[in-house]
Amino acid sequence: MSRSPALLEMISGLIATPSVSSVNPALEQGNLAVIELLANWLEDSGFDIEIMPLPGTPARANLIATLGRGSGGLVLSGHTDTVPYDEGKWHYDPFRLRNTGNRLYGLGTSDMKSFMALALEAIRDLDADHLQQPLILLATADEETSMAGARALVERQRPQARYAVIGEPTGLRPVRMHKGILMEAIRLCGKSGHSSDPAQGNSALEAMHSVLGTLISWRKELQATHRNSLFAVPVPTLNLGHIHGGDNPNRICGSCELHLDLRPLPGMDLQELRDELRHRVLDALQDTGVEASIESLFEGIPAMETPANARIVQLAEKLTGHTPGAVAFGTEAPYLSRLGMETVILGPGDIAQAHQPDEYIRLDQLAPTVDLLKSMIDTVCIKDFHLL
Ligand SMILES: [Zn+2]
């Protein structure tokens, strides 16, 4: 039987515990304080607690809290970090939960600290002795930046369970697919020289012109050969987002750099795309004498797809009345899938409110979430879902 604080008190406590994750070290706050808060409540509720520090980072950790035993079971998963906030653009203190009667404002209310409190609320009256399958609450680090928390789980092959629900804000509509994300930098190195004599140099900027042409025709091919109508944008996208080269009009451009963002559909492998990119860029530069280096700007997030006939997907559909769909944002789902879990993304709040000033969650999303989680726990862990 749980002895955790009242629901709004838990949400308020989580919002008041800053856990901004950022690639900018000046903004990075770590998530350990949130992990400790959750660990205390979960321990009081009878869970076995495992805190998994991330290597080399004392202030960041994952939390795996387990109730019951066995090899199957259900994971309720959420990330504990938030994005940074725009100082001055908020009308409220982002770290003080503000209840207006129909909305709760605060950094992380939708994305996605409320979910962990709602999961705790859903197990308030749960009798651990009734569990046929374990229930695992998983709280991760660094989802908003490097996915280092999720990657550490895969490295250590923890936790092991059969099904997972990630409570990212989907407005309580189940999601079984998202695109992946690649962000790559292409750096071309030619030779600078005086503009008056082209023989003096080798223009990286002109070589980039060929690379751009190649990339745009590659995009056409990718979009002609890959389509998934469940997505609002049904084809893979390739955005040329940043370019910089040269300095002066009277100098031959010695180096030029392009950053691109590629969003593959499920079934498109990140490494294969990287190999193909390299191959096409080198092809475009043949005989130019310009050298290329290609680097990933971050690890990348694989696309994810859980089949429509997966049991957790069907359960989510039955309980919500919505056909599981696709979203445009990346999540930790591909990592949980890699751990062998059938994963569905389903949580309260709206992604439109995430990463925005005055982030909020609607109060009328809270009770339905608790009911939904209770039904899921009941079906998977108590009625012994995989034997049904
Ligand atoms: Zn999120």
mmCIF file of C-alpha atoms and ligand atoms in Angstrom, residues 79 81-83 110-112 143-144 166-169 329-331 351 354-355, ligand 1:
data_model
loop_
_atom_site.group_PDB
_atom_site.id
_atom_site.type_symbol
_atom_site.label_atom_id
_atom_site.label_comp_id
_atom_site.label_asym_id
_atom_site.label_seq_id
_atom_site.Cartn_x
_atom_site.Cartn_y
_atom_site.Cartn_z
ATOM 1 C CA HIS A 79 12.129 10.795 -18.783
ATOM 2 C CA ASP A 81 14.755 15.797 -17.587
ATOM 3 C CA THR A 82 13.196 18.866 -19.166
ATOM 4 C CA VAL A 83 14.365 21.215 -21.869
ATOM 5 C CA SER A 110 3.214 17.960 -20.077
ATOM 6 C CA ASP A 111 6.702 16.767 -21.002
ATOM 7 C CA MET A 112 6.645 14.734 -18.824
ATOM 8 C CA GLU A 143 16.089 12.149 -23.117
ATOM 9 C CA GLU A 144 16.005 15.753 -24.279
ATOM 10 C CA ILE A 166 6.092 5.563 -22.465
ATOM 11 C CA GLY A 167 3.992 8.417 -21.113
ATOM 12 C CA GLU A 168 5.098 11.143 -23.522
ATOM 13 C CA PRO A 169 2.365 13.701 -24.188
ATOM 14 C CA PHE A 329 8.777 13.480 -32.466
ATOM 15 C CA GLY A 330 11.433 10.985 -31.357
ATOM 16 C CA THR A 331 11.256 9.072 -28.068
ATOM 17 C CA ILE A 351 3.180 17.872 -27.389
ATOM 18 C CA ALA A 354 5.996 20.913 -24.673
ATOM 19 C CA HIS A 355 9.190 22.911 -25.133
HETATM 20 ZN ZN ZN B 1 9.386 14.214 -23.672
#
